[in-house]
Tab-separated table of C-alpha atoms in Angstrom:
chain	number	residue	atom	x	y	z
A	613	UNK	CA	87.565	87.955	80.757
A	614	UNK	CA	90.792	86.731	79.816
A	615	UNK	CA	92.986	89.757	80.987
A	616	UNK	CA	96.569	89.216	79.615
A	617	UNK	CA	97.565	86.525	77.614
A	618	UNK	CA	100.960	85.671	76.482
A	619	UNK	CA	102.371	82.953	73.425
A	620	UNK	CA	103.897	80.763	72.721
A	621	UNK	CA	103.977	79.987	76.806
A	622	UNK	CA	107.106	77.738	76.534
A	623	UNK	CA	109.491	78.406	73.075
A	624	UNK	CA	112.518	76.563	72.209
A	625	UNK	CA	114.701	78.100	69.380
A	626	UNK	CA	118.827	78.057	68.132
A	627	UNK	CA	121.086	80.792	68.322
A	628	UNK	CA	120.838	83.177	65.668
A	629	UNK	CA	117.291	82.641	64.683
A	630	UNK	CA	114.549	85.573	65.045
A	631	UNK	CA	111.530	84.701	67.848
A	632	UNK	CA	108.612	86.831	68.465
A	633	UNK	CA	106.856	86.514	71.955
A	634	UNK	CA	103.283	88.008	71.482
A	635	UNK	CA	101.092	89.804	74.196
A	636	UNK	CA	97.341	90.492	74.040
A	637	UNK	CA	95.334	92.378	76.878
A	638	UNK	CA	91.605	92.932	76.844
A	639	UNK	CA	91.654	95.780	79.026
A	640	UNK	CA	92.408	98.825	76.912
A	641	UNK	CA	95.124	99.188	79.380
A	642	UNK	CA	97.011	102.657	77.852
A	643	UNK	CA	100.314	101.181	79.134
A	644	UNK	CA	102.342	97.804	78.253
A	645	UNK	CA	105.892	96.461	79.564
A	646	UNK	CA	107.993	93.359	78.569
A	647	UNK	CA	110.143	92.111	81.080
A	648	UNK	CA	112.502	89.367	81.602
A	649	UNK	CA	113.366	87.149	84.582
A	650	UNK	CA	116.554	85.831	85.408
A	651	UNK	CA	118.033	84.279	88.797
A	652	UNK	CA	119.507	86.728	90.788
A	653	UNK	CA	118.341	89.646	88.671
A	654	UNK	CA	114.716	89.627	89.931
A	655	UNK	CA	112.501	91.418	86.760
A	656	UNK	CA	113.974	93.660	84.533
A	657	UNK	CA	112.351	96.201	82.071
A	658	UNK	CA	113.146	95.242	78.187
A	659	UNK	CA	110.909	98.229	76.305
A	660	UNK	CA	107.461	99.356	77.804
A	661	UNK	CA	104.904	101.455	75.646
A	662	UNK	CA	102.726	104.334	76.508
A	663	UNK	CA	100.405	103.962	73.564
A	664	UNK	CA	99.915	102.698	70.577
A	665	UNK	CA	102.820	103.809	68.341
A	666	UNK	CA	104.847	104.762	71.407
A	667	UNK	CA	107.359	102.554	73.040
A	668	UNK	CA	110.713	103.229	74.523
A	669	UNK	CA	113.539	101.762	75.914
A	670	UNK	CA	113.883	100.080	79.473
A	671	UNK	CA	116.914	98.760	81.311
A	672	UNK	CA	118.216	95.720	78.831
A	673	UNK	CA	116.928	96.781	75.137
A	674	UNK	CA	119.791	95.217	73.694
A	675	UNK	CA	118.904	92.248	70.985
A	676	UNK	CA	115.108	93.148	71.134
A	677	UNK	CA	112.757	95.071	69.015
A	678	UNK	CA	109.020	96.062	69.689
A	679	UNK	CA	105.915	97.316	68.188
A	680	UNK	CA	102.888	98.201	69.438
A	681	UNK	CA	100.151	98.627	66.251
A	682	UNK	CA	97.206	98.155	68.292
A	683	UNK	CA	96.716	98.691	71.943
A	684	UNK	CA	95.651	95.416	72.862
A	685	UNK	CA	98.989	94.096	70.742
A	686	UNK	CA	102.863	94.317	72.054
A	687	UNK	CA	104.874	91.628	70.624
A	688	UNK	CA	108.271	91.082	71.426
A	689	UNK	CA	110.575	90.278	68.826
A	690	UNK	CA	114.413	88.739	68.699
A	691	UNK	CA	115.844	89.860	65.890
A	692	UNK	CA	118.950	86.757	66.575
A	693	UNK	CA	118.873	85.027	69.649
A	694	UNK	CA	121.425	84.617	71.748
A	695	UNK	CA	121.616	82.324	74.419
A	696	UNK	CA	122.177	85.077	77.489
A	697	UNK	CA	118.560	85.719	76.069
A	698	UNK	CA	117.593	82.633	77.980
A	699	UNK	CA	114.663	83.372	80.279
A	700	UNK	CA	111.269	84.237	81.452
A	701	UNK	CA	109.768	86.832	79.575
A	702	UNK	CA	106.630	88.795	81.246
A	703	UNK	CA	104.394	91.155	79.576
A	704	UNK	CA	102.266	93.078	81.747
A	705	UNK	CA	99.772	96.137	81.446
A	706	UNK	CA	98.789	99.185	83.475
A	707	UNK	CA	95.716	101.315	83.227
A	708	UNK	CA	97.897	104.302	84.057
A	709	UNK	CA	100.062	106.193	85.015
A	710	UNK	CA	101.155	104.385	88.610
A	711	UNK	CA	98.526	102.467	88.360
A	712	UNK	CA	99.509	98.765	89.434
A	713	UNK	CA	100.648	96.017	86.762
A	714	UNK	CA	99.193	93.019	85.750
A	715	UNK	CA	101.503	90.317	84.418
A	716	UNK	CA	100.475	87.817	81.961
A	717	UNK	CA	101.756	84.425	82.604
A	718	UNK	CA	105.107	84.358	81.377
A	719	UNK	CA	106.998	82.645	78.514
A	720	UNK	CA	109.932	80.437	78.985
A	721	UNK	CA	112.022	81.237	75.899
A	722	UNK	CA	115.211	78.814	75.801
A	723	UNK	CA	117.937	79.227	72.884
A	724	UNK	CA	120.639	76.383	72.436
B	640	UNK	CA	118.871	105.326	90.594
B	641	UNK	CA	116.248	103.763	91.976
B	642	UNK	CA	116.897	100.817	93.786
B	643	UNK	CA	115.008	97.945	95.700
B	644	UNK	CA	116.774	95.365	97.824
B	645	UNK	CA	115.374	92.117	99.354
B	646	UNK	CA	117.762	91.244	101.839
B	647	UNK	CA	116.304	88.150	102.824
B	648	UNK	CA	116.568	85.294	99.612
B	649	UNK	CA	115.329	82.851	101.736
B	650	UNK	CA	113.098	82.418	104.370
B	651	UNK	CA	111.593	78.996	105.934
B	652	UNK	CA	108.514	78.728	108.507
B	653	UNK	CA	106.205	76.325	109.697
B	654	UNK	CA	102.736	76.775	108.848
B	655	UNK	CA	101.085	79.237	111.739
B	656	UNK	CA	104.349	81.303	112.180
B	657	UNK	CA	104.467	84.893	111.558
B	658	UNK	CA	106.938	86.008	109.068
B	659	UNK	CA	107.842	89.700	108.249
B	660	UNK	CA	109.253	90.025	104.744
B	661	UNK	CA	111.668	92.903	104.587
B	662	UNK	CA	112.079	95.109	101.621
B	663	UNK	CA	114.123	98.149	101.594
B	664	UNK	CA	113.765	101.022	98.855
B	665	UNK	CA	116.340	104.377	97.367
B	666	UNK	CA	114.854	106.807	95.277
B	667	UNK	CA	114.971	110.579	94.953
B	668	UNK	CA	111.580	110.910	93.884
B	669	UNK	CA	108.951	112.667	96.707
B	670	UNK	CA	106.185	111.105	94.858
B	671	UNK	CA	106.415	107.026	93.902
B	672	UNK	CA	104.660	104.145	94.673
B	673	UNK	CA	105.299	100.839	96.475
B	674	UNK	CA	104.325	97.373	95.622
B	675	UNK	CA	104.003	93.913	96.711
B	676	UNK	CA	103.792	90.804	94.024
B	677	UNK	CA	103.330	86.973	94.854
B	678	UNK	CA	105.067	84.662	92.027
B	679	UNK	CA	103.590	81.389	93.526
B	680	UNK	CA	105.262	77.971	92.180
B	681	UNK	CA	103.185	78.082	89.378
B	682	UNK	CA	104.862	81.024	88.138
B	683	UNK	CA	102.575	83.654	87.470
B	684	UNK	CA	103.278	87.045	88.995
B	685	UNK	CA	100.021	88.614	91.503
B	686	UNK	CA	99.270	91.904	92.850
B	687	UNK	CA	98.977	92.071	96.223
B	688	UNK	CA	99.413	96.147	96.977
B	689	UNK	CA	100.205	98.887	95.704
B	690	UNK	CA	100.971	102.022	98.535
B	691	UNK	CA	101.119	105.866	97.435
B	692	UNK	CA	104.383	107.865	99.445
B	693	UNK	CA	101.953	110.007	100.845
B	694	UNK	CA	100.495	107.470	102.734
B	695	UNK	CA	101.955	105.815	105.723
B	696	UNK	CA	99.003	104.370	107.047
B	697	UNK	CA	99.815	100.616	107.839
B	698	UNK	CA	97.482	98.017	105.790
B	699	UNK	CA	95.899	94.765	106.995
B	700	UNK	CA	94.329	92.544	104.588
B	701	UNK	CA	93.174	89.550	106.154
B	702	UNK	CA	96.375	87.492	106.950
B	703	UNK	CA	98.351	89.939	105.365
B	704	UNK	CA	99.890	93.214	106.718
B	705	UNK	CA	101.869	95.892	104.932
B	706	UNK	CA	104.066	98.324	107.280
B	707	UNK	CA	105.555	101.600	105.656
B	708	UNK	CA	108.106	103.807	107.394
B	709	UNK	CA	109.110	106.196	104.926
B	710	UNK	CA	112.005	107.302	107.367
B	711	UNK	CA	113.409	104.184	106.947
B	712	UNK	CA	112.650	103.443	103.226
B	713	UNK	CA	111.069	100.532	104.044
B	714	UNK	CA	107.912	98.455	103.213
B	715	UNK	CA	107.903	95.037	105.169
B	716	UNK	CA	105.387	92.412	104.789
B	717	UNK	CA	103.953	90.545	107.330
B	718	UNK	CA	102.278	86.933	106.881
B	719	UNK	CA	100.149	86.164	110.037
B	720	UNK	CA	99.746	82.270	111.086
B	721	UNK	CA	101.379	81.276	107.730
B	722	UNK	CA	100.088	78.626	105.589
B	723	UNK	CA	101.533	76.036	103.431
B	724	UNK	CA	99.567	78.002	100.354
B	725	UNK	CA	101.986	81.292	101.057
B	726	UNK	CA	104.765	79.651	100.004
B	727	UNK	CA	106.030	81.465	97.355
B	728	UNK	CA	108.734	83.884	96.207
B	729	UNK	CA	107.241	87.561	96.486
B	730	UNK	CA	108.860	90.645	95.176
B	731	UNK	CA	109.081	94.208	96.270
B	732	UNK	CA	109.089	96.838	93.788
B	733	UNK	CA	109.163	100.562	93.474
B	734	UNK	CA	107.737	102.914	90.802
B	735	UNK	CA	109.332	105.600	88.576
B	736	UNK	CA	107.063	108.002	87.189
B	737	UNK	CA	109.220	109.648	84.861
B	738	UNK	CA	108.714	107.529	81.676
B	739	UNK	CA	108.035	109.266	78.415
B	740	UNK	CA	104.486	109.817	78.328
B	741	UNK	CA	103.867	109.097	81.981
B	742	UNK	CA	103.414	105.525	83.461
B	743	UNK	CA	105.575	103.825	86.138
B	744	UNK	CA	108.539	101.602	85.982
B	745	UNK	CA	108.965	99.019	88.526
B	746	UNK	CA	111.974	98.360	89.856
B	747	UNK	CA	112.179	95.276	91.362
B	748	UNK	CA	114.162	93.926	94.079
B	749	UNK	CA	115.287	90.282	93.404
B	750	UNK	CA	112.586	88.447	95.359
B	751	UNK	CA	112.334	86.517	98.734
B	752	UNK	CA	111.259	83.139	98.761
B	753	UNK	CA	108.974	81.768	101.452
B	754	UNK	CA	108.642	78.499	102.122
B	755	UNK	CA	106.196	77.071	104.451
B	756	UNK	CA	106.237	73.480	106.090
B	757	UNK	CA	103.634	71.744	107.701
C-alpha cells in the first residue's frame, strides 16, 4: 500500500525554467492539496482539488498552475521559477470532507 | 480569518518530563475541526488527531493527551514521560469547511519544536 507518493523528492532547477512536482495517491481519496513549507510560515495552501477536473485556489496561487486529470494524479506545475519559490512542497489527500490529511513526503524544490 | 498560533517555537525537555504543547485557535465557524501533526526530523508530516467542535471530551492515547477548551480556543498537547523519539516539530491546525465543493482547509499554525535530551 503505498499511500501518497510524491517526485522528484529533492529537485534542483534555475530561475525562469518550468518544474512540475507530481503526486500520486492510491486511495481514491476525493480530495487533494499542495502545500508549501517555509520557515516561519508553517504550511500554506497553494491550490487543493475537490475532484477530478475541479481545483481551486488556496492562500499563495501565485506562479503555480494545477491539474487534476485523474483522481489518483495532482501535479504541480511552475510555469517560471522564481527563487521565493524555494521550499518544501507537500501534497496531501483527504477522503472527505473534514476528514484528516495525509501528507506525502515532501519535495525539496530549490531554484538558483 | 481563521487563524492558528503556536506560541511556543521552541521547547527543550529531558527525556521523562511532561511537556504540554500549547496551540491556540480564531475562527467564526460553529462547526470545524482540530488537528495535531508530528513532522519528525525526517521530515514527513503524521497524523496524530483530528477533534470535531462538538466534542470536548479530553483524549488520551497512550503517552499522548489532547485537552480541548473551546472557551478558550485552545487545543494543548500533552507528552507524558517524554522520550528522545518525540522530538520533533508538531503543528496545530484548524479546518475550514467552506471550500468549493466541500473539504477542509487546514490552517496551520507555524509549528513547535520539541526537543528531547537524554
Amino acid at each position: 500500500d503505498a499511500g501518497i507518493t510524491q517526485s522528484p523528492r529533492y529537485k534542483i532547477t534555475e530561475t525562469g525554467r518550468q518544474v512540475t512536482l507530481m503526486c500520486h495517491q492510491t486511495w481514491s481519496h476525493s480530495y487533494m492539496f499542495w502545500y508549501r513549507q517555509d520557515l516561519g510560515h508553517g504550511l500554506r495552501l497553494i491550490y487543493y482539488s475537490a475532484a477530478a477536473d475541479i481545483t481551486d485556489k488556496g492562500e499563495v496561487p501565485d506562479g503555480y498552475v494545477v491539474s487534476r486529470s485523474k483522481t489518483e494524479n495532482f501535479p504541480l506545475t511552475l510555469e517560471s521559477a522564481t527563487r521565493s519559490q524555494t521550499s518544501v512542497y507537500f501534497c496531501a489527500s483527504s477522503e472527505g470532507d473534514s476528514y484528516e490529511q495525509y501528507f506525502g513526503p515532501g519535495t525539496r524544490l530549490t531554484v538558483t | 480569518a481563521q487563524k492558528v498560533t503556536q506560541a511556543q517555537t521552541e521547547i527543550s525537555v529531558v527525556e521523562k518530563e511532561d511537556v504540554t504543547l500549547d496551540c491556540v485557535y480564531e475562527t467564526r465557524d460553529t462547526t470545524y475541526y482540530l488537528f495535531w501533526y508530528k513532522q519528525p526530523p525526517s521530515g514527513e508530516l503524521v497524523f496524530l488527531i483530528r477533534r470535531n467542535s462538538f466534542d470536548e471530551q479530553n483524549e488520551i492515547s497512550g503517552r499522548y493527551s489532547w485537552n480541548f477548551q473551546k472557551s478558550t480556543s485552545s487545543f494543548n498537547f500533552t507528552i507524558t514521560a517524554s522520550q528522545v523519539v518525540d522530538s520533533a516539530v508538531y503543528f496545530c491546525a484548524l479546518s475550514d469547511l467552506r471550500l468549493t465543493g466541500g473539504g477542509n482547509k487546514l490552517t496551520f499554525g507555524t509549528g513547535t519544536q520539541l526537543k528531547v535530551e537524554l
